Amino acid sequence: MNEKQVRVRFAPSPTGPLHLGGVRTALYNFLFAKKNHGTFVLRIEDTDQSRFVPGAEKYILESLAWCGLVANEGITRGGAFAPYRQSERTEIYVRHVQTLLDRGFAYYAFDTPEALDTLRDQYQKKRMGQFQYNAKTRRLLQNSLTLTPEDVSVRLAEGVPYVIRILIPENQEVVFHDLIRGEVVFHTDNLDDKVLFKSDGLPTYHLANVVDDFLMKISHVIRGEEWLPSAPMHQLLYRFFGWEKEMPLFAHLPLILKPDGHGKLSKRDGDRLGFPVFPLQWIDPVSKDVYRGYREDGYLPEAFINMLALLGWNPGIEQELFTLEELINLFSLERIHKGGSKFDPEKARWFNHQYITRLPDEALAKMLVQWSLDRKKSAADGSDSIASSSCHSITDMNYALQVVSLIKDRITLIPDLQENARLFYSSPVTYDPQVKEKVWKTDSAQIITEFKTKAEQLTEWTPETLHRLVQDFTSLKKLKMGQLMMPLRLLVVGSNQGPGITEIAAVIGKEDFLCRIDAGLKAFE
Ligand code: GLU
């Protein structure tokens, strides 16, 4: 382990919503920082103005806050290396690119985008592979390596648009150690002279990223595998600046794959396969397309984080449920997998179910009361059955607690809480015709009426006394359980759903129970 103070960063670009792979990168950085008593920095890499998406930065901050991944330093908190938004650091990059120009590691290139496009087309047509600005081609192009110094000065003085490119050395091997992949070797002949500074006066990601990691004293760069091809160029930049000794250690995280294992999980997969790929809902500012979010779908952030932590890392023990504190204690880069991890939406639901069933009943009851109140507020049109036809107070915490204890095991996502609670707050408005067709026989009304008379006489109203009543009644009348229970459920619930009918009866109380039977019998007359 590196001896220096651990400082890691999450450095998203505000080019759209944060994909769950991005959240996982933030999480691993966070866990690593906490584990090593280090600092977790949040930096916004917004130098690519052409890909800037309004609202994306706010979305990233909100997502991290929802997940509890709070940075100790960065754009929200400030810190010794401020500013942390790259668009506010242009002057720093101008100075640094000048150093590279002065040392001959970078050069001006005046080729117009049209000229380069033409070359790309020609290469394609002549089947010469992909055109690259590199050692083979740079000598034939319009740059400060081919033009005279006077010509370059005149062009710069006249304001002719230019970019600044890195001068990749020929025929060298770039070797570095990746903490997850081991030794990684690239040959410079396969690299191109990437743009470091664009004609709009802003740096590219490559320059800004390396300069900031150095200036912000980043000790470990933990980021997605898609940045691995850029890593050799970043190594060269450290060398060119003379910062090799201070170079951070690198760890490139494996991809998150589609559930079938074929290819990277993309933002379109969520819609296609019916699960969210974003932490929060995202409404595209241009197309107005709505993308689902884990928060809005009813996941708990703790469950989401637990699921993500195990998507590419394993603690080497059987246990699957971990608090954030436990994750911090167990986390190590060595146990991150080299291969991609298949995303399993069912497993995500499983985690949420586990977390929901472990919540105190009070927490769920509070959610239920709050939800009912919210619905009441928004149900001015009277379309909400809970708010409009309830005979139980929606603010009654004791009642909500009884409901919760009965339905808790049936909840996977938060909306299941409301769905399962509905029957406890309102009598059926309709009766499922298919269920009726199946369970309502010619003698059902008679059986139910007789059962109701017995129920009316019951003085102690508990699940046990009700259960005994059902037993006694069916054996006395020589009925099969289903002959009583199925039509009874249809009248009380309106369908064949829900927990045990005697448990429901005990919670909704005698008056409501008998009322529902009367209403049902009347409806079926
Ligand atoms: N700005 C890059 C991104 O959007 C960060 C890559 C890195 O961490 O170096 O993912």
Coordinates of C-alpha atoms and ligand atoms in Angstrom, one line a residue:
M1 CA 0.0 0.0 0.0
N2 CA 1.1 3.4 -0.9
E3 CA 2.4 5.3 2.1
K4 CA 1.0 8.7 1.2
Q5 CA -2.2 10.2 2.5
V6 CA -5.1 8.6 0.6
R7 CA -6.9 11.2 -1.6
V8 CA -9.4 9.9 -4.2
R9 CA -11.8 11.7 -6.4
F10 CA -15.0 11.2 -8.2
A11 CA -14.8 13.3 -11.3
P12 CA -18.1 13.1 -13.3
S13 CA -18.8 15.1 -16.4
P14 CA -22.2 16.8 -16.4
T15 CA -23.1 15.3 -19.8
G16 CA -26.3 13.6 -18.6
P17 CA -27.7 11.7 -15.6
L18 CA -25.4 9.5 -13.6
H19 CA -25.7 5.9 -14.7
L20 CA -25.6 3.3 -12.0
G21 CA -22.0 2.4 -13.1
G22 CA -21.1 6.0 -12.2
V23 CA -22.6 5.7 -8.8
R24 CA -20.6 2.5 -8.3
T25 CA -17.4 4.3 -9.2
A26 CA -18.3 7.0 -6.7
L27 CA -19.1 4.3 -4.1
Y28 CA -15.8 2.5 -4.5
N29 CA -13.9 5.8 -4.2
F30 CA -15.9 6.7 -1.1
L31 CA -15.4 3.3 0.5
F32 CA -11.7 3.3 -0.2
A33 CA -11.3 6.8 1.2
K34 CA -13.2 6.0 4.4
K35 CA -11.4 2.7 4.9
N36 CA -8.0 4.4 4.7
H37 CA -9.0 7.5 6.6
G38 CA -8.5 9.5 3.5
T39 CA -10.3 12.2 1.6
F40 CA -13.0 11.8 -1.0
V41 CA -13.0 14.7 -3.5
L42 CA -15.8 15.6 -5.8
R43 CA -14.7 17.4 -9.0
I44 CA -16.8 18.4 -11.9
E45 CA -15.2 17.9 -15.3
D46 CA -17.1 20.2 -17.5
T47 CA -14.6 21.2 -20.1
D48 CA -16.5 19.7 -23.0
Q49 CA -19.0 22.5 -23.6
S50 CA -20.5 20.7 -26.6
R51 CA -21.7 17.9 -24.4
F52 CA -22.9 20.0 -21.5
V53 CA -26.4 19.1 -20.4
P54 CA -28.4 21.6 -18.2
G55 CA -29.4 20.1 -14.9
A56 CA -26.9 17.2 -15.0
E57 CA -24.6 18.6 -12.3
K58 CA -27.6 19.2 -10.0
Y59 CA -28.7 15.6 -10.8
I60 CA -25.3 14.2 -9.9
L61 CA -25.2 16.0 -6.6
E62 CA -28.7 14.9 -5.7
S63 CA -27.9 11.3 -6.6
L64 CA -24.8 11.3 -4.5
A65 CA -26.7 12.9 -1.6
W66 CA -29.5 10.3 -1.9
C67 CA -26.9 7.5 -1.7
G68 CA -25.2 9.1 1.3
L69 CA -21.9 9.4 -0.7
V70 CA -20.9 12.8 0.7
A71 CA -17.6 14.2 -0.4
N72 CA -15.3 15.7 2.2
E73 CA -13.9 18.1 -0.3
G74 CA -15.0 19.4 -3.7
I75 CA -17.6 21.6 -5.4
T76 CA -20.2 21.4 -2.5
R77 CA -17.7 21.7 0.4
G78 CA -14.8 23.7 -1.1
G79 CA -11.3 22.9 0.1
A80 CA -7.7 23.7 -0.2
F81 CA -7.6 23.0 -3.9
A82 CA -10.6 25.0 -5.0
P83 CA -12.1 25.7 -7.5
Y84 CA -13.3 22.1 -8.1
R85 CA -15.3 22.8 -11.3
Q86 CA -12.9 22.6 -14.2
S87 CA -14.6 25.4 -16.2
E88 CA -13.4 27.7 -13.4
R89 CA -9.8 26.6 -13.8
T90 CA -9.0 27.5 -17.4
E91 CA -6.1 29.7 -16.5
I92 CA -4.4 26.8 -14.8
Y93 CA -4.6 24.6 -17.9
V94 CA -3.4 27.4 -20.1
R95 CA -0.3 27.7 -18.0
H96 CA 0.3 23.9 -18.0
V97 CA -0.2 23.4 -21.7
Q98 CA 2.3 26.2 -22.3
T99 CA 4.9 24.2 -20.3
L100 CA 4.3 21.2 -22.6
L101 CA 4.7 23.5 -25.7
D102 CA 7.9 25.0 -24.3
R103 CA 9.4 21.6 -23.6
G104 CA 8.4 20.3 -27.1
F105 CA 5.9 17.7 -25.8
A106 CA 3.0 19.4 -27.5
Y107 CA 2.5 21.3 -30.7
Y108 CA 0.0 23.6 -32.4
A109 CA -2.1 22.1 -35.2
F110 CA -4.0 24.4 -37.6
D111 CA -5.8 21.7 -39.7
T112 CA -9.4 22.6 -40.1
P113 CA -12.1 20.1 -39.0
E114 CA -13.2 19.9 -42.7
A115 CA -9.6 19.0 -43.8
L116 CA -9.5 16.2 -41.1
D117 CA -12.9 15.0 -42.1
T118 CA -11.8 14.7 -45.7
L119 CA -8.7 12.7 -44.7
R120 CA -10.9 10.4 -42.6
D121 CA -13.2 9.8 -45.6
Q122 CA -10.2 9.1 -47.9
Y123 CA -8.7 6.6 -45.5
Q124 CA -12.0 4.8 -45.3
K125 CA -12.6 4.8 -49.0
K126 CA -9.1 3.5 -49.7
R127 CA -9.4 1.0 -46.9
M128 CA -6.3 2.4 -45.2
G129 CA -7.8 1.8 -41.7
Q130 CA -8.8 4.7 -39.5
F131 CA -7.1 8.0 -40.0
Q132 CA -5.1 9.0 -37.0
Y133 CA -3.1 12.1 -36.3
N134 CA 0.1 10.4 -35.3
A135 CA 3.8 10.0 -36.1
K136 CA 3.0 8.7 -39.6
T137 CA 0.7 11.5 -40.6
R138 CA 1.7 14.6 -38.5
R139 CA 4.6 15.4 -40.8
L140 CA 2.2 15.9 -43.7
L141 CA -0.2 18.1 -41.9
Q142 CA -0.6 21.8 -40.9
N143 CA 1.2 22.1 -37.6
S144 CA 4.1 23.7 -35.8
L145 CA 6.2 20.7 -36.6
T146 CA 5.9 21.2 -40.4
L147 CA 5.4 25.0 -40.6
T148 CA 8.2 27.5 -40.1
P149 CA 8.3 29.3 -36.7
E150 CA 7.5 32.6 -38.5
D151 CA 4.5 31.1 -40.2
V152 CA 3.2 29.7 -36.8
S153 CA 3.7 33.1 -35.2
V154 CA 1.8 34.9 -38.0
R155 CA -1.1 32.4 -37.7
L156 CA -1.3 32.8 -34.0
A157 CA -1.1 36.6 -34.2
E158 CA -3.8 36.6 -36.9
G159 CA -6.1 34.5 -34.7
V160 CA -6.2 31.5 -37.0
P161 CA -8.0 28.7 -35.1
Y162 CA -5.8 26.0 -33.7
V163 CA -5.7 23.1 -31.3
I164 CA -2.7 21.9 -29.2
R165 CA -1.8 18.3 -29.6
I166 CA 0.3 16.0 -27.5
L167 CA 3.5 14.8 -29.3
I168 CA 3.4 11.0 -28.7
P169 CA 6.9 9.6 -28.9
E170 CA 7.6 6.9 -31.5
N171 CA 8.2 3.3 -30.8
Q172 CA 8.1 3.2 -27.0
E173 CA 6.4 0.9 -24.6
V174 CA 4.3 2.5 -21.8
V175 CA 4.1 0.1 -18.9
F176 CA 2.1 0.7 -15.8
H177 CA 0.7 -1.2 -12.9
D178 CA -3.1 -1.3 -12.5
L179 CA -4.2 -2.2 -9.0
I180 CA -6.9 -4.4 -10.5
R181 CA -5.4 -5.7 -13.7
G182 CA -1.8 -5.9 -12.9
E183 CA 0.8 -4.9 -15.5
V184 CA -0.6 -3.1 -18.5
V185 CA 1.5 -2.5 -21.6
F186 CA 0.7 -0.1 -24.4
H187 CA 2.8 0.7 -27.5
T188 CA 3.0 4.3 -28.4
D189 CA 2.7 3.5 -32.1
N190 CA -0.9 2.6 -31.3
L191 CA -1.6 6.0 -29.7
D192 CA -2.6 9.2 -31.5
D193 CA -1.6 12.8 -30.9
K194 CA -4.7 13.6 -28.9
V195 CA -5.9 17.1 -28.6
L196 CA -5.0 18.7 -25.2
F197 CA -6.4 22.1 -25.9
K198 CA -9.3 22.9 -28.2
S199 CA -10.0 25.8 -30.5
D200 CA -12.6 27.1 -28.0
G201 CA -9.8 27.9 -25.6
L202 CA -10.7 25.1 -23.2
P203 CA -8.6 22.0 -22.3
T204 CA -9.8 18.5 -23.2
Y205 CA -10.6 16.0 -20.5
H206 CA -7.1 14.4 -20.8
L207 CA -5.1 17.6 -19.9
A208 CA -7.5 18.9 -17.3
N209 CA -7.8 15.5 -15.6
V210 CA -4.1 14.9 -15.3
V211 CA -3.3 18.4 -14.2
D212 CA -6.0 18.4 -11.6
D213 CA -5.2 14.9 -10.2
F214 CA -1.6 16.2 -9.7
L215 CA -2.5 19.6 -8.3
M216 CA -5.2 18.1 -6.0
K217 CA -2.7 15.5 -4.8
I218 CA -4.8 12.6 -5.8
S219 CA -3.2 9.3 -4.5
H220 CA -5.4 6.8 -6.3
V221 CA -7.4 7.1 -9.5
I222 CA -10.3 4.7 -9.3
R223 CA -12.4 4.9 -12.4
G224 CA -14.3 2.9 -15.0
E225 CA -12.6 0.6 -17.5
E226 CA -13.6 2.8 -20.4
W227 CA -10.7 5.1 -19.4
L228 CA -8.1 2.4 -19.6
P229 CA -7.2 3.2 -23.2
S230 CA -6.5 6.8 -22.1
A231 CA -4.3 5.7 -19.2
P232 CA -1.0 5.4 -21.3
M233 CA -1.4 8.9 -22.6
H234 CA -2.0 10.1 -19.0
Q235 CA 1.2 8.3 -18.0
L236 CA 3.1 10.2 -20.7
L237 CA 1.7 13.5 -19.5
Y238 CA 2.9 12.8 -16.0
R239 CA 6.3 12.0 -17.5
F240 CA 6.3 15.2 -19.7
F241 CA 5.4 17.4 -16.7
G242 CA 8.1 15.7 -14.6
W243 CA 5.5 14.5 -12.1
E244 CA 6.3 10.7 -12.3
K245 CA 7.1 10.4 -8.7
E246 CA 3.8 11.9 -7.7
M247 CA 1.8 9.9 -10.1
P248 CA -1.3 8.4 -8.5
L249 CA -1.9 4.6 -8.6
F250 CA -4.5 3.5 -11.0
A251 CA -7.4 1.1 -10.6
H252 CA -9.8 0.6 -13.6
L253 CA -13.1 -0.9 -12.5
P254 CA -14.7 -3.7 -14.5
L255 CA -17.8 -3.0 -16.6
I256 CA -21.3 -3.5 -15.5
L257 CA -22.9 -5.8 -18.1
K258 CA -26.4 -6.4 -19.4
P259 CA -28.3 -9.1 -17.5
D260 CA -27.6 -11.6 -20.2
G261 CA -23.9 -10.7 -20.1
H262 CA -23.8 -9.5 -23.6
G263 CA -22.2 -6.0 -23.6
K264 CA -22.2 -3.0 -21.4
L265 CA -25.4 -2.0 -19.5
S266 CA -26.6 1.0 -21.4
K267 CA -29.1 3.7 -20.5
R268 CA -31.5 2.3 -23.0
D269 CA -31.5 -1.2 -21.4
G270 CA -33.5 0.0 -18.5
D271 CA -36.5 0.9 -20.6
R272 CA -36.1 -2.2 -22.8
L273 CA -35.8 -4.6 -19.9
G274 CA -38.0 -2.9 -17.4
F275 CA -35.7 -1.7 -14.6
P276 CA -34.1 1.6 -13.8
V277 CA -30.4 2.2 -14.7
F278 CA -30.3 5.6 -13.0
P279 CA -30.4 6.4 -9.3
L280 CA -33.0 9.1 -9.6
Q281 CA -35.6 9.8 -12.2
W282 CA -34.2 11.9 -15.1
I283 CA -36.2 14.0 -17.5
D284 CA -34.3 14.8 -20.6
P285 CA -34.3 18.6 -20.9
V286 CA -34.6 18.4 -24.7
S287 CA -36.6 15.4 -25.6
K288 CA -38.6 15.4 -22.3
D289 CA -38.2 11.6 -22.2
V290 CA -38.5 10.3 -18.7
Y291 CA -36.0 7.7 -17.4
R292 CA -36.9 5.8 -14.3
G293 CA -34.9 6.1 -11.1
Y294 CA -34.3 3.7 -8.2
R295 CA -35.6 6.4 -5.8
E296 CA -38.8 6.9 -7.6
D297 CA -39.4 3.2 -8.2
G298 CA -39.4 2.7 -4.4
Y299 CA -35.9 1.5 -3.5
L300 CA -34.2 2.4 -0.3
P301 CA -30.8 4.0 -0.8
E302 CA -29.2 1.5 1.6
A303 CA -30.4 -1.4 -0.4
F304 CA -29.3 0.2 -3.7
I305 CA -25.8 0.9 -2.3
N306 CA -25.5 -2.7 -0.9
M307 CA -26.4 -4.1 -4.2
L308 CA -24.0 -1.9 -6.1
A309 CA -21.1 -2.6 -3.7
L310 CA -21.4 -6.3 -4.6
L311 CA -21.5 -5.7 -8.3
G312 CA -17.9 -6.1 -9.1
W313 CA -16.5 -6.6 -5.6
N314 CA -16.8 -9.4 -3.1
P315 CA -15.8 -9.4 0.6
G316 CA -14.8 -13.1 0.4
I317 CA -17.5 -14.1 2.9
E318 CA -21.0 -15.6 2.5
Q319 CA -22.8 -12.6 4.0
E320 CA -24.7 -10.4 1.5
L321 CA -26.3 -7.7 3.6
F322 CA -23.9 -5.0 4.8
T323 CA -24.3 -1.6 6.5
L324 CA -22.2 1.2 5.0
E325 CA -20.0 0.9 8.0
E326 CA -19.4 -2.8 7.4
L327 CA -18.7 -2.1 3.7
I328 CA -16.1 0.5 4.7
N329 CA -14.4 -2.0 7.0
L330 CA -14.3 -4.8 4.5
F331 CA -13.6 -2.9 1.3
S332 CA -10.3 -3.5 -0.6
L333 CA -9.3 -2.9 -4.1
E334 CA -7.7 -6.3 -4.3
R335 CA -11.1 -8.0 -4.1
I336 CA -12.5 -6.1 -7.1
H337 CA -13.2 -8.5 -10.0
K338 CA -11.2 -8.2 -13.2
G339 CA -14.2 -9.4 -15.4
G340 CA -17.4 -7.5 -16.0
S341 CA -20.4 -8.1 -13.6
K342 CA -23.8 -9.0 -15.0
F343 CA -26.5 -6.7 -13.6
D344 CA -29.3 -8.7 -12.0
P345 CA -32.5 -6.7 -11.6
E346 CA -34.1 -9.5 -9.6
K347 CA -31.2 -9.3 -7.1
A348 CA -31.7 -5.6 -6.8
R349 CA -35.4 -6.2 -5.8
W350 CA -34.2 -9.0 -3.4
F351 CA -31.9 -6.5 -1.6
N352 CA -34.7 -4.0 -1.3
H353 CA -37.1 -6.6 0.1
Q354 CA -34.5 -7.6 2.7
Y355 CA -33.9 -4.0 3.7
I356 CA -37.7 -3.2 3.9
T357 CA -38.4 -6.2 6.1
R358 CA -35.6 -5.1 8.4
L359 CA -37.0 -1.6 8.8
P360 CA -38.8 -0.9 12.1
D361 CA -42.6 -1.1 11.7
E362 CA -42.8 2.5 12.9
A363 CA -40.8 3.7 9.9
L364 CA -43.1 1.9 7.4
A365 CA -46.2 3.1 9.3
K366 CA -44.9 6.7 9.1
M367 CA -44.4 6.3 5.3
L368 CA -47.9 4.9 5.0
V369 CA -49.5 7.8 6.9
Q370 CA -47.4 10.3 5.0
W371 CA -48.3 8.8 1.7
S372 CA -52.0 8.8 2.5
L373 CA -51.8 12.4 3.5
D374 CA -49.9 13.3 0.3
R375 CA -52.5 11.4 -1.8
K376 CA -55.3 13.1 0.0
K377 CA -53.8 16.5 -0.8
S378 CA -53.4 15.6 -4.5
A379 CA -56.7 13.7 -4.8
A380 CA -58.9 16.8 -5.0
D381 CA -60.6 15.1 -7.9
G382 CA -61.8 12.3 -5.5
S383 CA -60.2 9.6 -7.6
D384 CA -58.2 8.2 -4.8
S385 CA -59.9 5.4 -3.1
I386 CA -57.8 5.5 0.1
A387 CA -58.4 9.1 0.8
S388 CA -62.0 9.3 -0.3
S389 CA -63.7 6.2 1.0
S390 CA -61.8 5.3 4.2
C391 CA -63.5 4.4 7.4
H392 CA -60.2 4.3 9.2
S393 CA -58.3 7.5 9.9
I394 CA -55.3 7.7 7.6
T395 CA -53.4 9.5 10.3
D396 CA -53.9 6.8 12.9
M397 CA -50.4 5.6 13.6
N398 CA -51.6 2.6 15.7
Y399 CA -53.8 1.4 12.9
A400 CA -51.0 1.9 10.4
L401 CA -48.7 -0.1 12.6
Q402 CA -51.2 -3.0 12.7
V403 CA -51.5 -2.9 8.9
V404 CA -47.8 -2.8 8.5
S405 CA -47.2 -5.9 10.7
L406 CA -49.5 -7.8 8.4
I407 CA -48.2 -6.8 5.1
K408 CA -44.5 -6.1 5.7
D409 CA -43.4 -9.5 4.3
R410 CA -45.2 -8.8 1.0
I411 CA -43.3 -5.6 0.3
T412 CA -40.4 -5.4 -2.2
L413 CA -40.7 -1.8 -3.4
I414 CA -42.2 1.1 -1.4
P415 CA -45.2 1.3 -3.7
D416 CA -46.1 -2.3 -2.7
L417 CA -46.6 -0.9 0.8
Q418 CA -49.4 1.4 -0.5
E419 CA -50.8 -1.3 -2.8
N420 CA -51.0 -3.8 0.0
A421 CA -52.3 -1.3 2.5
R422 CA -55.2 -0.1 0.3
L423 CA -57.6 -2.8 1.4
F424 CA -57.3 -1.8 5.0
Y425 CA -58.4 1.7 4.4
S426 CA -61.2 1.3 2.0
S427 CA -64.0 -1.2 1.3
P428 CA -64.1 -2.7 -2.1
V429 CA -65.4 -0.4 -4.8
T430 CA -65.6 -3.2 -7.3
Y431 CA -65.4 -7.0 -7.1
D432 CA -63.1 -8.8 -9.5
P433 CA -65.5 -10.4 -12.0
Q434 CA -63.1 -13.3 -12.7
V435 CA -62.8 -14.2 -9.1
K436 CA -66.5 -13.8 -8.6
E437 CA -67.1 -16.2 -11.5
K438 CA -64.9 -18.7 -9.9
V439 CA -65.8 -18.5 -6.2
W440 CA -69.4 -17.2 -5.9
K441 CA -71.7 -20.2 -5.9
T442 CA -75.4 -20.5 -5.5
D443 CA -75.1 -21.2 -1.8
S444 CA -72.5 -18.6 -1.1
A445 CA -74.9 -15.8 0.0
Q446 CA -76.6 -18.3 2.4
I447 CA -73.3 -19.5 3.9
I448 CA -72.0 -15.9 4.3
T449 CA -75.2 -14.7 5.9
E450 CA -75.1 -17.5 8.5
F451 CA -71.5 -16.9 9.2
K452 CA -72.1 -13.2 9.6
T453 CA -74.7 -13.9 12.3
K454 CA -72.2 -15.9 14.2
A455 CA -69.6 -13.2 13.8
E456 CA -71.9 -10.6 15.1
Q457 CA -72.2 -12.6 18.3
L458 CA -68.4 -12.8 18.8
T459 CA -67.4 -10.6 21.8
E460 CA -63.7 -10.9 21.7
W461 CA -62.5 -9.9 18.2
T462 CA -59.0 -11.2 17.6
P463 CA -57.3 -13.3 14.9
E464 CA -57.5 -16.3 17.2
T465 CA -61.2 -16.1 18.1
L466 CA -62.0 -15.4 14.5
H467 CA -59.9 -18.4 13.4
R468 CA -61.7 -20.6 15.9
L469 CA -65.1 -19.3 14.7
V470 CA -64.2 -20.2 11.1
Q471 CA -63.1 -23.7 12.2
D472 CA -66.2 -24.3 14.3
F473 CA -68.5 -22.9 11.6
T474 CA -67.1 -25.0 8.8
S475 CA -67.1 -28.2 10.7
L476 CA -70.6 -27.7 12.1
K477 CA -71.9 -27.0 8.5
K478 CA -69.7 -29.6 7.0
L479 CA -68.2 -27.1 4.6
K480 CA -64.9 -27.1 3.0
M481 CA -62.7 -24.2 4.1
G482 CA -62.8 -22.7 0.6
Q483 CA -66.6 -22.6 0.5
L484 CA -66.6 -20.0 3.2
M485 CA -63.3 -18.3 2.9
M486 CA -63.2 -17.6 -0.8
P487 CA -66.5 -15.8 -1.1
L488 CA -65.8 -14.1 2.2
R489 CA -62.5 -12.7 0.9
L490 CA -64.3 -11.6 -2.3
L491 CA -66.7 -9.5 -0.2
V492 CA -64.2 -8.1 2.2
V493 CA -61.3 -7.4 -0.2
G494 CA -62.9 -7.4 -3.6
S495 CA -60.5 -9.9 -5.0
N496 CA -58.6 -13.0 -4.1
Q497 CA -55.6 -11.0 -2.8
G498 CA -54.2 -10.1 0.6
P499 CA -53.1 -11.7 3.9
G500 CA -55.2 -14.1 5.9
I501 CA -58.8 -13.1 6.0
T502 CA -59.1 -13.6 9.8
E503 CA -56.0 -11.4 10.3
I504 CA -57.6 -8.7 8.0
A505 CA -60.8 -9.0 9.9
A506 CA -59.0 -8.5 13.2
V507 CA -57.3 -5.4 12.0
I508 CA -60.2 -3.7 10.2
G509 CA -62.4 -4.4 13.2
K510 CA -65.8 -5.9 13.7
E511 CA -67.9 -2.9 12.4
D512 CA -66.0 -2.5 9.2
F513 CA -65.9 -6.3 8.6
L514 CA -69.6 -6.7 9.0
C515 CA -70.3 -3.6 6.9
R516 CA -68.2 -4.9 4.0
I517 CA -70.1 -8.2 4.1
D518 CA -73.5 -6.4 4.0
A519 CA -72.3 -4.2 1.1
G520 CA -71.1 -7.2 -0.8
L521 CA -74.2 -9.2 -0.3
K522 CA -76.2 -6.3 -1.4
A523 CA -74.1 -5.9 -4.5
F524 CA -74.5 -9.5 -5.4
E525 CA -78.3 -9.7 -4.8
Ligands
GLU1 N1 -14.8 13.0 -16.4 C1 -14.6 11.6 -16.5 C2 -15.9 10.9 -16.6 O1 -16.9 11.5 -16.9 C3 -13.7 11.1 -15.4 C4 -12.8 10.0 -15.8 C5 -11.8 9.8 -14.7 O2 -12.2 9.5 -13.5 O3 -10.6 10.0 -14.9 O4 -16.1 9.8 -16.3

